[in-house]
Amino acid sequence: MKRMGANSILFFILVIAYFRSESRFMMFRWIGYLLCATALFACNTASNVRQTVIVDSVSIVDNIPGYDVNQYPYVLTLADWTFHEDEFESSWADTPYVGIYKQGKKMYLDTTRIYAHPVRDELRDFFRDGHIKSAWRVTASKKEPSIVLMPVTVTMKRGEMEYVDLTEEETQCLPGDSVQFMFHDKKYTLKAQLIAKQLHAEPNYQLSIHYEKDDEQHTQVLINDFTYEECNRIYFAGDIDNDALPDFLINTSNVFNTTVLTLYLSSAAEGKDLLKVMGMLLSSVN
C-alpha cells in the first residue's frame, strides 16, 4: 500500500508539471517522465496483485528432480516424434517398450517396438551442409498414438489400467489450485502454489501431493521450480505399476517451448514418500 501511494503522488505531481510547462521542449520532456512513471506504477501494481505464500526457507525442498535425463533408470521416449541429436540415443531404438494408450474412455498398457532414423534438424542443421542429418525421427511398430513409451518391467501388465479422470482444468496445475481425488478408497490432494522464501522475493512454483501412508498424513513435493511459465501439466494419473497406488506423468518444464515429461512411480518409492522419479524425457522439436 505504501509503494502504491508513493507512485500515485509522483504521478500526480508529474501531471501538474506537464500542464504548467511553458515551452514545447519542456512539454515533451514531461511526457517522457509521465510514460516512465506510468510504467513504474503498472509494474508495482502487478507485483502486488500476484499473491504468494511466505514460508520459512527450511520448508523449501531442494531435492526436486532436475533435468539430467541420464540420472534416472528409465528411458522415456515418444513415437512419431523428432528429437535433437542430444535428446535421443540411437541405442534406445530397435528395442521393446511399453506404452500408455487411450481408447475412448479407457487407458491401457501395450507393448511396442521403436525405430529411429536420422533426419535433418530444421533448426540446428539450417546453416550446415545439406547432407547433414543430426536429428532423430522415432517411430513405433504399434501405430496407435501413445502418451509416452517406457521400458518393459515385471510390474507392468498389458491391458486396461485404472486411472484418475481429471478435467482439462485440473491437469493444468495452476497456482492456487487444489485437486482432490479418491483412488482405491484413499484420498489424495494435489496442491499448486507460488511460495516465496522472503517478502518481495521471486516465488518458487511448487506442486505437492498430500496423502496417507502407514496411518499418517504426509506431503511430498513433486515440483519446486524457481520460475513459472504455465508449462506444467499432468499427462496421466493412475496405476502404471499395478500396486493400487497412483502414478503420474507430468510435464515439469519451466520453458514454454520445451517439454520435460517426468515419470513418478509409487512402486519405487522409499520411506514415507509416495512416489519416486524413474524417468525423464526432454524434447523440444517434433
CSV table of C-alpha atoms in Angstrom, one decimal:
chain,number,residue,atom,x,y,z
A,1,MET,CA,0.0,0.0,0.0
A,2,LYS,CA,2.9,2.4,0.8
A,3,ARG,CA,4.5,1.8,-2.5
A,4,MET,CA,1.3,2.3,-4.5
A,5,GLY,CA,0.6,5.6,-2.5
A,6,ALA,CA,4.1,7.0,-3.3
A,7,ASN,CA,3.6,6.1,-7.0
A,8,SER,CA,0.3,7.8,-7.1
A,9,ILE,CA,1.7,11.0,-5.6
A,10,LEU,CA,4.6,11.0,-8.1
A,11,PHE,CA,2.2,10.5,-11.0
A,12,PHE,CA,0.0,13.4,-9.8
A,13,ILE,CA,3.0,15.8,-9.5
A,14,LEU,CA,4.2,15.0,-13.0
A,15,VAL,CA,0.7,15.6,-14.5
A,16,ILE,CA,0.6,19.1,-12.9
A,17,ALA,CA,4.1,19.9,-14.1
A,18,TYR,CA,3.2,18.9,-17.6
A,19,PHE,CA,0.3,21.2,-17.8
A,20,ARG,CA,2.3,24.1,-16.3
A,21,SER,CA,5.1,23.7,-18.9
A,22,GLU,CA,5.7,26.9,-20.9
A,23,SER,CA,7.7,25.6,-23.8
A,24,ARG,CA,7.1,22.7,-26.3
A,25,PHE,CA,10.5,21.2,-25.3
A,26,MET,CA,9.6,21.0,-21.7
A,27,MET,CA,6.2,19.5,-22.6
A,28,PHE,CA,7.8,16.7,-24.5
A,29,ARG,CA,10.3,16.1,-21.6
A,30,TRP,CA,7.4,15.9,-19.1
A,31,ILE,CA,5.6,13.4,-21.5
A,32,GLY,CA,8.7,11.2,-21.2
A,33,TYR,CA,8.6,11.5,-17.4
A,34,LEU,CA,4.9,10.6,-17.4
A,35,LEU,CA,5.4,7.5,-19.5
A,36,CYS,CA,8.2,6.3,-17.2
A,37,ALA,CA,6.1,6.9,-14.1
A,38,THR,CA,3.1,5.1,-15.7
A,39,ALA,CA,5.3,2.0,-16.4
A,40,LEU,CA,6.7,2.1,-12.9
A,41,PHE,CA,3.2,2.3,-11.4
A,42,ALA,CA,1.9,-0.6,-13.6
A,43,CYS,CA,4.8,-2.9,-12.7
A,44,ASN,CA,4.5,-2.3,-9.0
A,45,THR,CA,0.7,-2.7,-9.1
A,46,ALA,CA,1.1,-6.0,-11.0
A,47,SER,CA,3.6,-7.3,-8.5
A,48,ASN,CA,1.2,-6.6,-5.7
A,49,VAL,CA,-1.7,-8.4,-7.5
A,50,ARG,CA,0.2,-11.7,-7.6
A,51,GLN,CA,-0.3,-13.3,-4.2
A,52,THR,CA,2.3,-15.7,-2.8
A,53,VAL,CA,2.7,-17.8,0.3
A,54,ILE,CA,5.5,-16.7,2.6
A,55,VAL,CA,7.3,-19.6,4.3
A,56,ASP,CA,10.5,-20.2,6.2
A,57,SER,CA,13.4,-21.3,4.0
A,58,VAL,CA,13.7,-24.5,5.9
A,59,SER,CA,10.4,-25.8,4.4
A,60,ILE,CA,11.6,-25.3,0.8
A,61,VAL,CA,12.5,-28.8,-0.5
A,62,ASP,CA,15.7,-28.8,-2.5
A,63,ASN,CA,15.9,-32.4,-3.7
A,64,ILE,CA,13.5,-32.0,-6.6
A,65,PRO,CA,14.1,-33.6,-10.0
A,66,GLY,CA,16.4,-31.7,-12.2
A,67,TYR,CA,16.8,-32.0,-16.0
A,68,ASP,CA,19.6,-34.6,-16.3
A,69,VAL,CA,17.8,-37.4,-18.1
A,70,ASN,CA,20.7,-39.7,-17.6
A,71,GLN,CA,20.4,-39.9,-13.8
A,72,TYR,CA,17.2,-41.9,-13.9
A,73,PRO,CA,16.8,-45.6,-14.6
A,74,TYR,CA,14.1,-45.5,-17.2
A,75,VAL,CA,14.5,-44.3,-20.7
A,76,LEU,CA,11.3,-42.5,-21.9
A,77,THR,CA,10.5,-41.6,-25.5
A,78,LEU,CA,7.7,-40.7,-27.8
A,79,ALA,CA,6.6,-42.3,-31.1
A,80,ASP,CA,6.2,-40.2,-34.3
A,81,TRP,CA,8.4,-37.6,-32.8
A,82,THR,CA,11.6,-35.8,-33.9
A,83,PHE,CA,14.4,-35.2,-31.4
A,84,HIS,CA,17.6,-33.1,-31.4
A,85,GLU,CA,20.7,-35.2,-31.5
A,86,ASP,CA,21.4,-34.7,-27.8
A,87,GLU,CA,17.8,-35.7,-26.8
A,88,PHE,CA,17.9,-39.3,-28.2
A,89,GLU,CA,20.5,-42.1,-28.3
A,90,SER,CA,20.5,-44.5,-31.2
A,91,SER,CA,21.0,-47.4,-28.8
A,92,TRP,CA,17.5,-46.8,-27.4
A,93,ALA,CA,16.0,-47.9,-30.7
A,94,ASP,CA,15.0,-51.4,-32.0
A,95,THR,CA,14.0,-52.5,-28.5
A,96,PRO,CA,10.7,-53.3,-26.9
A,97,TYR,CA,8.8,-50.7,-25.0
A,98,VAL,CA,5.5,-50.4,-23.2
A,99,GLY,CA,3.3,-47.5,-24.0
A,100,ILE,CA,0.3,-45.7,-22.3
A,101,TYR,CA,-2.6,-45.6,-24.8
A,102,LYS,CA,-6.1,-44.1,-24.6
A,103,GLN,CA,-9.1,-45.6,-26.4
A,104,GLY,CA,-12.3,-43.7,-25.8
A,105,LYS,CA,-12.7,-43.6,-22.0
A,106,LYS,CA,-10.2,-46.4,-21.5
A,107,MET,CA,-6.5,-46.2,-20.7
A,108,TYR,CA,-4.3,-49.3,-21.3
A,109,LEU,CA,-0.7,-50.5,-21.5
A,110,ASP,CA,0.6,-52.3,-24.5
A,111,THR,CA,4.0,-53.3,-25.9
A,112,THR,CA,5.5,-52.0,-29.0
A,113,ARG,CA,8.9,-51.6,-30.7
A,114,ILE,CA,10.5,-48.4,-31.6
A,115,TYR,CA,12.8,-47.4,-34.5
A,116,ALA,CA,14.8,-44.3,-35.2
A,117,HIS,CA,16.3,-42.9,-38.4
A,118,PRO,CA,18.3,-39.7,-38.9
A,119,VAL,CA,16.6,-36.7,-40.4
A,120,ARG,CA,17.6,-33.1,-41.0
A,121,ASP,CA,17.2,-30.9,-37.9
A,122,GLU,CA,15.3,-27.9,-39.3
A,123,LEU,CA,16.8,-25.7,-36.5
A,124,ARG,CA,20.4,-26.9,-35.9
A,125,ASP,CA,21.2,-28.1,-39.4
A,126,PHE,CA,19.9,-24.9,-41.1
A,127,PHE,CA,23.4,-23.5,-41.7
A,128,ARG,CA,25.1,-26.8,-42.1
A,129,ASP,CA,25.9,-28.8,-45.2
A,130,GLY,CA,22.7,-30.0,-46.9
A,131,HIS,CA,23.6,-33.7,-46.4
A,132,ILE,CA,23.9,-33.5,-42.6
A,133,LYS,CA,21.1,-35.1,-40.7
A,134,SER,CA,21.7,-34.7,-37.0
A,135,ALA,CA,18.1,-35.2,-35.6
A,136,TRP,CA,16.3,-38.5,-34.9
A,137,ARG,CA,12.8,-39.4,-36.1
A,138,VAL,CA,11.3,-42.0,-33.8
A,139,THR,CA,8.5,-44.4,-34.9
A,140,ALA,CA,6.8,-47.4,-33.4
A,141,SER,CA,5.5,-50.7,-34.7
A,142,LYS,CA,2.2,-50.0,-32.9
A,143,LYS,CA,0.6,-47.3,-34.9
A,144,GLU,CA,-1.9,-46.0,-32.4
A,145,PRO,CA,-0.8,-42.7,-30.8
A,146,SER,CA,0.7,-43.2,-27.3
A,147,ILE,CA,1.1,-40.8,-24.4
A,148,VAL,CA,4.6,-42.0,-23.6
A,149,LEU,CA,6.8,-45.0,-24.2
A,150,MET,CA,8.9,-46.6,-21.4
A,151,PRO,CA,10.9,-49.8,-20.7
A,152,VAL,CA,9.0,-53.0,-20.0
A,153,THR,CA,9.2,-54.0,-16.4
A,154,VAL,CA,7.9,-57.0,-14.4
A,155,THR,CA,5.3,-54.9,-12.5
A,156,MET,CA,3.7,-53.6,-15.7
A,157,LYS,CA,0.9,-55.7,-17.3
A,158,ARG,CA,-0.6,-55.3,-20.7
A,159,GLY,CA,-4.3,-54.4,-20.6
A,160,GLU,CA,-6.6,-51.8,-19.2
A,161,MET,CA,-5.4,-49.5,-16.4
A,162,GLU,CA,-7.2,-47.8,-13.6
A,163,TYR,CA,-6.7,-44.0,-13.9
A,164,VAL,CA,-7.9,-40.7,-12.4
A,165,ASP,CA,-10.2,-38.9,-14.8
A,166,LEU,CA,-9.0,-35.3,-14.3
A,167,THR,CA,-10.7,-32.4,-16.2
A,168,GLU,CA,-8.6,-30.3,-18.6
A,169,GLU,CA,-8.6,-27.5,-16.0
A,170,GLU,CA,-7.4,-29.9,-13.2
A,171,THR,CA,-4.4,-31.1,-15.3
A,172,GLN,CA,-3.0,-27.6,-15.7
A,173,CYS,CA,-1.8,-27.3,-12.1
A,174,LEU,CA,-2.2,-23.5,-11.9
A,175,PRO,CA,-1.0,-21.7,-8.7
A,176,GLY,CA,-3.8,-21.8,-6.1
A,177,ASP,CA,-5.3,-25.0,-7.5
A,178,SER,CA,-6.2,-27.8,-5.1
A,179,VAL,CA,-7.4,-31.1,-6.7
A,180,GLN,CA,-8.8,-33.9,-4.6
A,181,PHE,CA,-9.4,-37.4,-5.8
A,182,MET,CA,-10.1,-40.9,-4.5
A,183,PHE,CA,-8.0,-43.9,-5.6
A,184,HIS,CA,-8.7,-47.3,-4.2
A,185,ASP,CA,-10.6,-45.8,-1.3
A,186,LYS,CA,-7.8,-43.4,-0.3
A,187,LYS,CA,-7.9,-39.6,-0.6
A,188,TYR,CA,-5.2,-37.7,-2.3
A,189,THR,CA,-4.8,-33.9,-2.8
A,190,LEU,CA,-2.6,-32.1,-5.4
A,191,LYS,CA,-1.8,-28.5,-4.5
A,192,ALA,CA,-0.1,-25.9,-6.7
A,193,GLN,CA,1.2,-22.7,-5.2
A,194,LEU,CA,3.7,-19.9,-5.5
A,195,ILE,CA,6.0,-19.8,-2.5
A,196,ALA,CA,8.5,-17.1,-1.6
A,197,LYS,CA,11.3,-17.6,1.0
A,198,GLN,CA,11.3,-13.9,1.8
A,199,LEU,CA,8.9,-11.0,1.4
A,200,HIS,CA,9.1,-9.5,-2.2
A,201,ALA,CA,11.3,-12.3,-3.3
A,202,GLU,CA,10.6,-14.0,-6.6
A,203,PRO,CA,8.5,-17.0,-5.7
A,204,ASN,CA,9.1,-20.7,-6.4
A,205,TYR,CA,6.4,-22.7,-8.2
A,206,GLN,CA,5.6,-25.7,-6.1
A,207,LEU,CA,3.4,-28.8,-6.8
A,208,SER,CA,2.8,-31.2,-3.9
A,209,ILE,CA,0.7,-34.2,-3.2
A,210,HIS,CA,-0.9,-34.9,0.2
A,211,TYR,CA,-1.7,-38.4,1.2
A,212,GLU,CA,-1.9,-41.0,3.9
A,213,LYS,CA,0.7,-43.7,4.4
A,214,ASP,CA,1.1,-46.1,7.3
A,215,ASP,CA,-1.8,-44.3,9.1
A,216,GLU,CA,-0.1,-41.0,8.9
A,217,GLN,CA,-0.6,-37.9,6.8
A,218,HIS,CA,2.3,-36.9,4.6
A,219,THR,CA,3.2,-34.3,2.0
A,220,GLN,CA,5.6,-34.9,-0.9
A,221,VAL,CA,6.8,-32.1,-3.2
A,222,LEU,CA,6.8,-33.1,-6.8
A,223,ILE,CA,7.9,-29.8,-8.4
A,224,ASN,CA,9.8,-27.0,-6.8
A,225,ASP,CA,11.0,-24.6,-9.5
A,226,PHE,CA,12.4,-21.1,-9.2
A,227,THR,CA,10.4,-19.9,-12.3
A,228,TYR,CA,6.9,-20.4,-13.5
A,229,GLU,CA,5.8,-20.3,-17.2
A,230,GLU,CA,2.5,-22.1,-17.0
A,231,CYS,CA,4.0,-25.1,-18.7
A,232,ASN,CA,3.2,-27.7,-16.0
A,233,ARG,CA,0.5,-30.2,-16.9
A,234,ILE,CA,-0.5,-33.7,-15.8
A,235,TYR,CA,-0.5,-36.0,-18.7
A,236,PHE,CA,-1.5,-39.1,-16.8
A,237,ALA,CA,-2.6,-40.1,-13.2
A,238,GLY,CA,-3.3,-43.7,-12.5
A,239,ASP,CA,-1.8,-47.1,-11.7
A,240,ILE,CA,1.0,-47.9,-14.1
A,241,ASP,CA,2.9,-50.4,-12.0
A,242,ASN,CA,0.0,-52.4,-10.7
A,243,ASP,CA,0.2,-51.7,-7.0
A,244,ALA,CA,-3.1,-49.9,-6.3
A,245,LEU,CA,-1.4,-46.6,-5.8
A,246,PRO,CA,-1.4,-43.6,-8.2
A,247,ASP,CA,1.5,-42.9,-10.5
A,248,PHE,CA,2.0,-39.7,-12.5
A,249,LEU,CA,3.3,-38.5,-15.8
A,250,ILE,CA,3.8,-34.7,-15.5
A,251,ASN,CA,5.4,-32.0,-17.7
A,252,THR,CA,7.8,-30.4,-15.3
A,253,SER,CA,9.2,-27.9,-17.8
A,254,ASN,CA,9.7,-24.2,-17.0
A,255,VAL,CA,10.3,-23.2,-20.6
A,256,PHE,CA,7.3,-22.6,-22.8
A,257,ASN,CA,8.7,-24.3,-25.9
A,258,THR,CA,10.2,-27.4,-24.2
A,259,THR,CA,8.5,-30.4,-22.8
A,260,VAL,CA,10.0,-32.3,-19.8
A,261,LEU,CA,7.9,-35.4,-19.3
A,262,THR,CA,8.7,-36.8,-15.8
A,263,LEU,CA,7.5,-40.2,-14.7
A,264,TYR,CA,6.7,-40.7,-11.0
A,265,LEU,CA,6.1,-44.3,-9.9
A,266,SER,CA,4.8,-45.4,-6.5
A,267,SER,CA,6.3,-48.9,-6.5
A,268,ALA,CA,9.8,-47.5,-6.3
A,269,ALA,CA,9.1,-45.0,-3.5
A,270,GLU,CA,11.1,-45.2,-0.3
A,271,GLY,CA,10.3,-44.4,3.3
A,272,LYS,CA,7.4,-42.0,3.7
A,273,ASP,CA,7.4,-40.9,0.1
A,274,LEU,CA,4.5,-41.9,-2.1
A,275,LEU,CA,6.4,-41.5,-5.4
A,276,LYS,CA,9.9,-41.6,-7.0
A,277,VAL,CA,11.1,-40.1,-10.2
A,278,MET,CA,12.0,-43.0,-12.5
A,279,GLY,CA,12.4,-41.4,-15.9
A,280,MET,CA,12.5,-38.0,-17.6
A,281,LEU,CA,12.2,-37.1,-21.3
A,282,LEU,CA,13.4,-33.7,-22.7
A,283,SER,CA,12.0,-32.8,-26.1
A,284,SER,CA,11.7,-29.5,-28.0
A,285,VAL,CA,11.4,-30.3,-31.7
A,286,ASN,CA,8.8,-32.5,-33.3
